[in-house]
mmCIF file with all atom_site columns, C-alpha atoms in Angstrom:
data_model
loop_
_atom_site.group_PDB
_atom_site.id
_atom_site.type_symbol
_atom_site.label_atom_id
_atom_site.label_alt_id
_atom_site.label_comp_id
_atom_site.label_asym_id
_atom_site.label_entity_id
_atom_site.label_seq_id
_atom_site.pdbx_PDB_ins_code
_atom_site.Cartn_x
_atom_site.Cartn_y
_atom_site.Cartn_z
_atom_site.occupancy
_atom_site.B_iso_or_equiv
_atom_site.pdbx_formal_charge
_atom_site.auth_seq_id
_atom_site.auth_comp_id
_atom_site.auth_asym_id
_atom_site.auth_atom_id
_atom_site.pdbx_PDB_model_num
ATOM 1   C CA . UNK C 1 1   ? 79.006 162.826 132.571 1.00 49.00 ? 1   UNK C CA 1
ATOM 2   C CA . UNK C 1 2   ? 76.298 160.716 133.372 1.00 49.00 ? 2   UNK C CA 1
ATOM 3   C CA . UNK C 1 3   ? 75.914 159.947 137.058 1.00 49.00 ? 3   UNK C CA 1
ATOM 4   C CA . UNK C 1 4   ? 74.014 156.268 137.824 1.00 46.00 ? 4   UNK C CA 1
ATOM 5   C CA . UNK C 1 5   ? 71.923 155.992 141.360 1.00 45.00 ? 5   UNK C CA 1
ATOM 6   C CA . UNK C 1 6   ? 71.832 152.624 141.322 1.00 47.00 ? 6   UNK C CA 1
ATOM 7   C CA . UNK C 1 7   ? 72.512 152.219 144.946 1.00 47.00 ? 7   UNK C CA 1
ATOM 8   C CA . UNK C 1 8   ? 69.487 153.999 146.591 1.00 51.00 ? 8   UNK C CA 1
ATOM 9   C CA . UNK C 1 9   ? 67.640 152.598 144.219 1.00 45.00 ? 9   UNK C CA 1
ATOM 10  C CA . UNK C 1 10  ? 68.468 148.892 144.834 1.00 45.00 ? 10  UNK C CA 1
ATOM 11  C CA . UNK C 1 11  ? 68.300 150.165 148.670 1.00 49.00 ? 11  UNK C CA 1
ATOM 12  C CA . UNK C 1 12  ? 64.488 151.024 148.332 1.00 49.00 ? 12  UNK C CA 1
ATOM 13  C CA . UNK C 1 13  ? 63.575 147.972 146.389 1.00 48.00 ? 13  UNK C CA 1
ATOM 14  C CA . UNK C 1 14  ? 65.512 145.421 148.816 1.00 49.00 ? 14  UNK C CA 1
ATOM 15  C CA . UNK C 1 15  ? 63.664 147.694 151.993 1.00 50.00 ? 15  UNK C CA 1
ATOM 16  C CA . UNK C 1 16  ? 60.286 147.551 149.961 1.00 50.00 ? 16  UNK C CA 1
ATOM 17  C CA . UNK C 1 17  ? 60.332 143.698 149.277 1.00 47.00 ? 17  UNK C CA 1
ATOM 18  C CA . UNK C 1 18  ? 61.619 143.300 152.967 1.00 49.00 ? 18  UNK C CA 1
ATOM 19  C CA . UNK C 1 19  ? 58.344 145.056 153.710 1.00 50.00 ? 19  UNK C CA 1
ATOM 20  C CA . UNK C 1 20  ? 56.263 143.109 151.984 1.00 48.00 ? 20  UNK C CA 1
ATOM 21  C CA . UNK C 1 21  ? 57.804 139.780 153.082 1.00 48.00 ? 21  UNK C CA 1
ATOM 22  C CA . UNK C 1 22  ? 57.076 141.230 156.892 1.00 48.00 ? 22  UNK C CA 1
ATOM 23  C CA . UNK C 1 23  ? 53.399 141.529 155.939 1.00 48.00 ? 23  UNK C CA 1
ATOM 24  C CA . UNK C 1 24  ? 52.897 137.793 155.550 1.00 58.00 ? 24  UNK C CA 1
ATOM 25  C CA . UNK C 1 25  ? 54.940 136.540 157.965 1.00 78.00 ? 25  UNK C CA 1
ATOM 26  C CA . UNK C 1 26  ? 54.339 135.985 161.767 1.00 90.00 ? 26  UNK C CA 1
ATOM 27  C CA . UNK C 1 27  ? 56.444 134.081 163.926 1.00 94.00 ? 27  UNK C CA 1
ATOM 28  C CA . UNK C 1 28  ? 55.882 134.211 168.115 1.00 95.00 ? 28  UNK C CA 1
ATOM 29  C CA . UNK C 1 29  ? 58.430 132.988 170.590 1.00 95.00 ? 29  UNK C CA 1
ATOM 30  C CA . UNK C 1 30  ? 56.822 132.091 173.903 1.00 94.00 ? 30  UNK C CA 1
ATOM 31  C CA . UNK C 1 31  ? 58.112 129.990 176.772 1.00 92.00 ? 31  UNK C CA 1
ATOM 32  C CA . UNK C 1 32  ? 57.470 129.362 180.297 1.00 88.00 ? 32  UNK C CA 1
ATOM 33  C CA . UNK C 1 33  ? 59.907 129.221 182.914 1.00 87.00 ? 33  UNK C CA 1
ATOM 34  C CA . UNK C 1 34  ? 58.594 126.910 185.985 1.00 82.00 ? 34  UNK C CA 1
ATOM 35  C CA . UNK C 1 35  ? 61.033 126.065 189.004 1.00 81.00 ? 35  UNK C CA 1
ATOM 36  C CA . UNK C 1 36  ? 60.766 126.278 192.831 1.00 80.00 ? 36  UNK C CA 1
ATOM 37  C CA . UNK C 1 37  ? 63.026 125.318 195.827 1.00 82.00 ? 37  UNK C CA 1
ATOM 38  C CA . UNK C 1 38  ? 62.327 121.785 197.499 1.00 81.00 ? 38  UNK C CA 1
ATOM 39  C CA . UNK C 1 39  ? 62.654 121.134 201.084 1.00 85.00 ? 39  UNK C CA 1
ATOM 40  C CA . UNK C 1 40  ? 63.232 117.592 202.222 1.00 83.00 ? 40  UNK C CA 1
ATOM 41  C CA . UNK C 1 41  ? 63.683 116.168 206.042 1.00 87.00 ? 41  UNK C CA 1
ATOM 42  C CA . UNK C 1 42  ? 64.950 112.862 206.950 1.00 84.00 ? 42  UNK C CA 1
ATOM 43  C CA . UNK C 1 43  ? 67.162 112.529 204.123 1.00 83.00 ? 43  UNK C CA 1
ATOM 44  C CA . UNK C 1 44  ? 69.355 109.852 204.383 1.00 86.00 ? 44  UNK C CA 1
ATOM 45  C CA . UNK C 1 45  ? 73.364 110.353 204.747 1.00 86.00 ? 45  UNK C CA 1
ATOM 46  C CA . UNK C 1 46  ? 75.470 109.372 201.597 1.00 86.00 ? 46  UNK C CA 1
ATOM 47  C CA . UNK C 1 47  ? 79.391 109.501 201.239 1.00 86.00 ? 47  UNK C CA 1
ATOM 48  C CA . UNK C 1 48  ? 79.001 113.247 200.362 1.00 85.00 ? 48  UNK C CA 1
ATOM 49  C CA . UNK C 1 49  ? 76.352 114.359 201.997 1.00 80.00 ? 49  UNK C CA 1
ATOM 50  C CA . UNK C 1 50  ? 75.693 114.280 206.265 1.00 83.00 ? 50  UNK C CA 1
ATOM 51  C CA . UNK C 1 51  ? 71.873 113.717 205.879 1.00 81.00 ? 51  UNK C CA 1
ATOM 52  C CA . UNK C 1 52  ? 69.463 115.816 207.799 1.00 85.00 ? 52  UNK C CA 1
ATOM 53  C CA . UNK C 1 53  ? 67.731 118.092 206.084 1.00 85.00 ? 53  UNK C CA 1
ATOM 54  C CA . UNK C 1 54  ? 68.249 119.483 202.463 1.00 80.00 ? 54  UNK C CA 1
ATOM 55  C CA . UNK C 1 55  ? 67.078 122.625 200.296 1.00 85.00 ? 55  UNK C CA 1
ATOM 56  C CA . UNK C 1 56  ? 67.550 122.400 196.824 1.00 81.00 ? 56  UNK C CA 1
ATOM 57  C CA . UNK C 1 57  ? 66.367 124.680 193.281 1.00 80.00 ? 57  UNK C CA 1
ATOM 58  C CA . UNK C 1 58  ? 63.856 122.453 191.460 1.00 80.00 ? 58  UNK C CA 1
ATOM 59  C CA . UNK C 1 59  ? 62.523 121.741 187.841 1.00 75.00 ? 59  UNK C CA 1
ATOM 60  C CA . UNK C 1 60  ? 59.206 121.740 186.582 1.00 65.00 ? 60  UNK C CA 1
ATOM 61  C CA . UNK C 1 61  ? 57.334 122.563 190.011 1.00 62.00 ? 61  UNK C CA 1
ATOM 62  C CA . UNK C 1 62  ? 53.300 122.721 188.190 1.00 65.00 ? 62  UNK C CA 1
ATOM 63  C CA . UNK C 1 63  ? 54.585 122.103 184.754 1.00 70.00 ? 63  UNK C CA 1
ATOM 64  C CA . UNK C 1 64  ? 57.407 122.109 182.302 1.00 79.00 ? 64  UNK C CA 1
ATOM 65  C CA . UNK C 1 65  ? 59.653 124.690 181.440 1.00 86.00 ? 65  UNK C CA 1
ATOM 66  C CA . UNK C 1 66  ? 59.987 125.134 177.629 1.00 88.00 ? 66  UNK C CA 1
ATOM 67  C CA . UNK C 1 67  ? 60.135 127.888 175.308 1.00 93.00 ? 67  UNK C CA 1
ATOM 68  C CA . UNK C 1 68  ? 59.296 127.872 171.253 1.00 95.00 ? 68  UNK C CA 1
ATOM 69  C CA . UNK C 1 69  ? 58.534 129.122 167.939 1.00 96.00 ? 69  UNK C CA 1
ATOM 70  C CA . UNK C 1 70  ? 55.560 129.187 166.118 1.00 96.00 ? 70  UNK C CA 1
ATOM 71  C CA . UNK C 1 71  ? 54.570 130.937 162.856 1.00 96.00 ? 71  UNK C CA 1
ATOM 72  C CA . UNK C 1 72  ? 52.743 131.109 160.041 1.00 96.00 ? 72  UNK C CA 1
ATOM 73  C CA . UNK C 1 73  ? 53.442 132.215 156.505 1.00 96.00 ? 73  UNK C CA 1
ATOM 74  C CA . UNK C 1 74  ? 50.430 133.588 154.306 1.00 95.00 ? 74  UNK C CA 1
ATOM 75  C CA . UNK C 1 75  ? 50.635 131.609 150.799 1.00 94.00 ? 75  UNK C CA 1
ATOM 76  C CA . UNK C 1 76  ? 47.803 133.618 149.161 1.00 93.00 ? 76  UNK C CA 1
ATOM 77  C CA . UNK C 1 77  ? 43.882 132.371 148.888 1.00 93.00 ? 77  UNK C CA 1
ATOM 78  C CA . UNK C 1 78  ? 43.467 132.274 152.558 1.00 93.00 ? 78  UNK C CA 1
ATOM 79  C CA . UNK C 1 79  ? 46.309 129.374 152.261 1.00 96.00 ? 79  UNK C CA 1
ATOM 80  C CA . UNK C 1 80  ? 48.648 129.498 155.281 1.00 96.00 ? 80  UNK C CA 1
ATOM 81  C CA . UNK C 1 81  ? 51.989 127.415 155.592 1.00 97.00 ? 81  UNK C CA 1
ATOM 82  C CA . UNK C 1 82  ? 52.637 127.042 159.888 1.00 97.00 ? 82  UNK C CA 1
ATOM 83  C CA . UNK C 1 83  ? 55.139 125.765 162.164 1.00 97.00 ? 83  UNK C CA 1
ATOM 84  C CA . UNK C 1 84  ? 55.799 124.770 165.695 1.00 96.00 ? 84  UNK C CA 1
ATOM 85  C CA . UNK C 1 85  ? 59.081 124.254 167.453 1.00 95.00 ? 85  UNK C CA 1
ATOM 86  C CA . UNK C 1 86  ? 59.240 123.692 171.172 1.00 93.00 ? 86  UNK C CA 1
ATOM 87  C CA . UNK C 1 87  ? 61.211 122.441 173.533 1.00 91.00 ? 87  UNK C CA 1
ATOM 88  C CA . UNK C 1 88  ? 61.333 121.604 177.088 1.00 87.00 ? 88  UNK C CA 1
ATOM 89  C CA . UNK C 1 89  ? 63.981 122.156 179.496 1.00 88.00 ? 89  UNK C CA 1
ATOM 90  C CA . UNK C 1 90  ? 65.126 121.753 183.818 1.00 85.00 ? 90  UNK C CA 1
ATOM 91  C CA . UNK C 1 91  ? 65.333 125.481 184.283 1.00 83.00 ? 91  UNK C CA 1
ATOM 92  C CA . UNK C 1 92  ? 67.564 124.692 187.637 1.00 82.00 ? 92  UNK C CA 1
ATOM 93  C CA . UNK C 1 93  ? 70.274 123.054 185.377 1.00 81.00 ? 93  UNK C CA 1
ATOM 94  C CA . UNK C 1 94  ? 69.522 124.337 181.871 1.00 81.00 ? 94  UNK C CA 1
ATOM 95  C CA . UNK C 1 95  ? 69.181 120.867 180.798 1.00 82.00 ? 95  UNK C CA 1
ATOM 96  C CA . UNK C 1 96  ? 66.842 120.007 177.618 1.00 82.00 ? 96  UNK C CA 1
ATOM 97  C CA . UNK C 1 97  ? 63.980 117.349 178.636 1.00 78.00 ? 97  UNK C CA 1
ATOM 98  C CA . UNK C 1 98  ? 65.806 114.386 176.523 1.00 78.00 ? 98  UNK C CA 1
ATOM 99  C CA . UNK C 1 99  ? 68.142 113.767 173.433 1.00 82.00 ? 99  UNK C CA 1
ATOM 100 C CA . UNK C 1 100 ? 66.688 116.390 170.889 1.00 84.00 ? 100 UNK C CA 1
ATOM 101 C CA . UNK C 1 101 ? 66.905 120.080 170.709 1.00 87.00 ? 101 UNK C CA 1
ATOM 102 C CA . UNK C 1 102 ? 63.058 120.431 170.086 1.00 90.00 ? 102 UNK C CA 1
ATOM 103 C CA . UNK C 1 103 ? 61.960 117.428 172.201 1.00 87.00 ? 103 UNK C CA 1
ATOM 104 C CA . UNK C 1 104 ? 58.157 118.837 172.541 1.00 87.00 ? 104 UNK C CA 1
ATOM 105 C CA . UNK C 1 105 ? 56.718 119.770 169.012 1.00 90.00 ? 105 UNK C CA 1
ATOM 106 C CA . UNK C 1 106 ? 58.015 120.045 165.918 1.00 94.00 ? 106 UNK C CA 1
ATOM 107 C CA . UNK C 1 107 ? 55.970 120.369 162.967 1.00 96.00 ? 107 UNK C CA 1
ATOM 108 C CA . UNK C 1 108 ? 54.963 121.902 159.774 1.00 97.00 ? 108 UNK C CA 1
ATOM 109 C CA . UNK C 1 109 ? 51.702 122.389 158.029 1.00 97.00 ? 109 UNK C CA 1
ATOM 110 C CA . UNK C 1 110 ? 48.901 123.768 155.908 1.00 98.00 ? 110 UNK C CA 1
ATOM 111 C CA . UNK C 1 111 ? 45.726 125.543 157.482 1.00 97.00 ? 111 UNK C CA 1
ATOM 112 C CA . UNK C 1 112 ? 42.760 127.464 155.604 1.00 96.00 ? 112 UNK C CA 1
ATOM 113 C CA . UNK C 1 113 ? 39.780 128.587 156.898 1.00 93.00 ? 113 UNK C CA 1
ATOM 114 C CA . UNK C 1 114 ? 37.649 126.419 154.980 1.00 92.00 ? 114 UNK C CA 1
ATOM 115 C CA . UNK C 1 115 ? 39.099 122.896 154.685 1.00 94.00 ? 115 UNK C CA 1
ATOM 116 C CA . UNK C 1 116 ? 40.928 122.963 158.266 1.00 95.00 ? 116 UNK C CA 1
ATOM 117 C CA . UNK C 1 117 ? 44.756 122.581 159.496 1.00 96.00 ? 117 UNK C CA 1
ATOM 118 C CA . UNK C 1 118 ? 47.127 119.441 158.324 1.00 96.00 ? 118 UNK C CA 1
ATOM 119 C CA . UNK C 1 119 ? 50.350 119.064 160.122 1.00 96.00 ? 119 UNK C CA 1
ATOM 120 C CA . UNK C 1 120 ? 52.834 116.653 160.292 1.00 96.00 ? 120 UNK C CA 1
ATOM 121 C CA . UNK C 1 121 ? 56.012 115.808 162.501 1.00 95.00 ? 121 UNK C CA 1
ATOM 122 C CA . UNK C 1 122 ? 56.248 115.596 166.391 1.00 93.00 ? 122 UNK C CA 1
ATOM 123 C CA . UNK C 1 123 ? 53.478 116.521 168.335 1.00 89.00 ? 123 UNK C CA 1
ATOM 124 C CA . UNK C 1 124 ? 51.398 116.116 171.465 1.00 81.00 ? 124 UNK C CA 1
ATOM 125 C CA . UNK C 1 125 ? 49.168 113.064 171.838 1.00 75.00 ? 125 UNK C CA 1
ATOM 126 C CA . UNK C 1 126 ? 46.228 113.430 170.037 1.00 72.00 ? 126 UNK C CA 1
ATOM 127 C CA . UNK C 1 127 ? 44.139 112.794 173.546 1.00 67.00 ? 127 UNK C CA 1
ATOM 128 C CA . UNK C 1 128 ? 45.177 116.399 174.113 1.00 67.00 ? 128 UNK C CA 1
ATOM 129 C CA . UNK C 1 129 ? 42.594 117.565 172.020 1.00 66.00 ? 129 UNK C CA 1
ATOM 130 C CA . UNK C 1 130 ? 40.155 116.325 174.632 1.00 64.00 ? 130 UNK C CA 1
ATOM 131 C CA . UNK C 1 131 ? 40.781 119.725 175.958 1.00 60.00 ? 131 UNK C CA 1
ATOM 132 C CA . UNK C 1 132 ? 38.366 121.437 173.309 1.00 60.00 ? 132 UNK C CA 1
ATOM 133 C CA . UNK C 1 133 ? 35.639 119.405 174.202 1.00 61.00 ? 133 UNK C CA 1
ATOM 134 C CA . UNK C 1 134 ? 36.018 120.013 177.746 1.00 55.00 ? 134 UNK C CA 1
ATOM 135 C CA . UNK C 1 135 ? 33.810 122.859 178.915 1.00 57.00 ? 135 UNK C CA 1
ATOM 136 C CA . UNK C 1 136 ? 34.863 123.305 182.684 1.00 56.00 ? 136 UNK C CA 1
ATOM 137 C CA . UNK C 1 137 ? 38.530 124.349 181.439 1.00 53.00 ? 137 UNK C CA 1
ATOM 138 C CA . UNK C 1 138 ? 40.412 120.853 182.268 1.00 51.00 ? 138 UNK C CA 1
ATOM 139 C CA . UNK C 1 139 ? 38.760 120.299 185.566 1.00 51.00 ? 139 UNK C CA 1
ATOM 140 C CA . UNK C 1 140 ? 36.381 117.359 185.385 1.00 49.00 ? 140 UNK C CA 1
ATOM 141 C CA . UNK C 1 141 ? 36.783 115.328 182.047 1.00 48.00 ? 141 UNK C CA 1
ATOM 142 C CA . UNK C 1 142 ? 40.073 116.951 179.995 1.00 46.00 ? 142 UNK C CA 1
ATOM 143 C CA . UNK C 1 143 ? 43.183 114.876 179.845 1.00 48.00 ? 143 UNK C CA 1
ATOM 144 C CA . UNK C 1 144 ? 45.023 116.866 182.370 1.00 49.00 ? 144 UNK C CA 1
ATOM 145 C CA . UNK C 1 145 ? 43.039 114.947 184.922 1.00 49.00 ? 145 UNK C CA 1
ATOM 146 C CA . UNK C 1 146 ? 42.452 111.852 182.888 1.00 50.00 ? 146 UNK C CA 1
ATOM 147 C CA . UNK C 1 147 ? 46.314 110.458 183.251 1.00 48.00 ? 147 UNK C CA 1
ATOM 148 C CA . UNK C 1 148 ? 48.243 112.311 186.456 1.00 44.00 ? 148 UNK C CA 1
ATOM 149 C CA . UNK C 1 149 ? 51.847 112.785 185.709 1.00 41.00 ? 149 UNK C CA 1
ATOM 150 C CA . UNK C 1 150 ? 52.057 111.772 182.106 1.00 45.00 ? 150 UNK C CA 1
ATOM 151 C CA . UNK C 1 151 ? 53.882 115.001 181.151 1.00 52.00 ? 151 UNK C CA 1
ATOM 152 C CA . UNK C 1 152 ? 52.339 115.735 178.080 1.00 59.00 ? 152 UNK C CA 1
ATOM 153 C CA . UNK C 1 153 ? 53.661 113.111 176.272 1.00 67.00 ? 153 UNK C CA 1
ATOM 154 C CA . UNK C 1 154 ? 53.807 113.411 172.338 1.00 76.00 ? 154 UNK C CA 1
ATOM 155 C CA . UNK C 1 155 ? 54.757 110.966 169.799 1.00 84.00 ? 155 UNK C CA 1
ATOM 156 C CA . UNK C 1 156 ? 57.314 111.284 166.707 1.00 90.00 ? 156 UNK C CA 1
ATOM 157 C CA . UNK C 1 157 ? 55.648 111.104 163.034 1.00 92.00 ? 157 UNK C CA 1
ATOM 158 C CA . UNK C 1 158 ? 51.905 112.140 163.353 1.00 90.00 ? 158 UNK C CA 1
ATOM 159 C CA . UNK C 1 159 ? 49.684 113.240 160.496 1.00 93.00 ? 159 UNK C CA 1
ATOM 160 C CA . UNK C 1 160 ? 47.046 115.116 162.076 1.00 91.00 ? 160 UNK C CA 1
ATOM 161 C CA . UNK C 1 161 ? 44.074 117.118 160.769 1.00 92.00 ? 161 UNK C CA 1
ATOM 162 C CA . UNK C 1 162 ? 41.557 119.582 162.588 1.00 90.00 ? 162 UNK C CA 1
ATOM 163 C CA . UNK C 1 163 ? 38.362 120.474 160.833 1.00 90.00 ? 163 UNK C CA 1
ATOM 164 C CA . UNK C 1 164 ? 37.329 124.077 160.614 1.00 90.00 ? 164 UNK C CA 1
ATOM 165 C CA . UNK C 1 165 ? 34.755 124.921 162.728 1.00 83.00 ? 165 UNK C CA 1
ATOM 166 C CA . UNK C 1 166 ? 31.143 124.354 161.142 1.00 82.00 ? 166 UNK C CA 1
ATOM 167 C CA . UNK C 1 167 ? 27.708 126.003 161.694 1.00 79.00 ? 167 UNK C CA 1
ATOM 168 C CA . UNK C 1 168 ? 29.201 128.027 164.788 1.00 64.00 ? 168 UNK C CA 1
#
C-alpha cells in the first residue's frame, strides 16, 4: 500500500510562497492621537447649560488625530508599487474628519530609484512639498507657517510626480 504525503507537502509549499510574498511586501500603520481638555470662563447660559465656567475633552489640540497605512510592494527591477491610506479623526468623539473613511490620503503609485515616484488619488496640497526646500525645519518659509489654520488641506484626483534625487 502506497501511502501519499501530500498534505505536508502542500503545507511547506503554501508556508514557503507565504515567505517569499513577506519578503517583498511592507506595509506600516502609524497614527497620532492628539486631544487635550479646554477650559473656558464666561460662557454664556443656554437652556441646558447654567453658564459659568466649563471643562471639556478636546480634538486636535497641535494637530490632527489620524492613523494610516502605507506600503510598498517590490515589482522586481528596483520597480516598487506603493500606497497611502489615512485618515483623520476627533479623538474626544471618535468621529472621522468628514464624509469618507480615508478623508486624508489615499493613493496608489509607482516609485524607482532612477526615474522618481508617480502617484495618483487624494493627497495633500502640493504646497506641502515646500517643506523639502525648507532648511530651518518649517520655521521661517515652509507652509506650516505660510497659511495658519489651513489643516493640511488636500485635494481629490492629483497626479503627482517627485524626481529622484540628482547629483546628491
Amino acid at each position: 500500500m502506497k501511502k501519499r504525503v501530500t498534505w505536508p507537502l502542500c503545507a511547506a509549499i503554501v508556508c514557503a510562497a507565504a515567505g517569499a510574498a513577506h519578503a517583498q511586501t511592507n506595509v506600516t500603520l502609524y497614527g497620532r492621537v492628539a486631544s487635550g481638555i479646554d477650559y473656558q470662563n464666561n460662557v454664556a447660559p443656554t437652556a441646558t447649560s447654567p453658564g459659568g465656567s466649563l471643562w471639556r475633552a478636546a480634538d486636535n489640540q497641535w494637530g490632527t488625530s489620524m492613523f494610516g497605512f502605507m506600503g510598498k510592494e517590490d515589482l522586481g527591477g528596483g520597480l516598487q508599487a506603493v500606497f497611502r491610506l489615512e485618515s483623520g479623526f476627533g479623538a474626544a468623539q471618535g468621529k472621522t474628519n468628514g464624509d469618507a473613511l480615508f478623508n486624508r490620503r489615499s493613493y496608489v503609485g509607482l516609485s524607482s530609484p532612477t526615474w522618481g515616484t508617480l502617484t495618483a488619488g487624494k493627497n495633500l496640497f502640493i504646497s506641502n512639498d515646500v517643506w523639502f526646500l525648507d532648511p530651518t525645519g518649517q520655521q521661517f518659509i515652509g507652509s506650516a507657517t505660510l497659511v495658519r489654520g489651513r489643516n493640511w488641506q488636500g485635494a481629490n484626483n492629483i497626479v503627482e510626480y517627485q524626481s529622484p534625487t540628482w547629483g546628491g
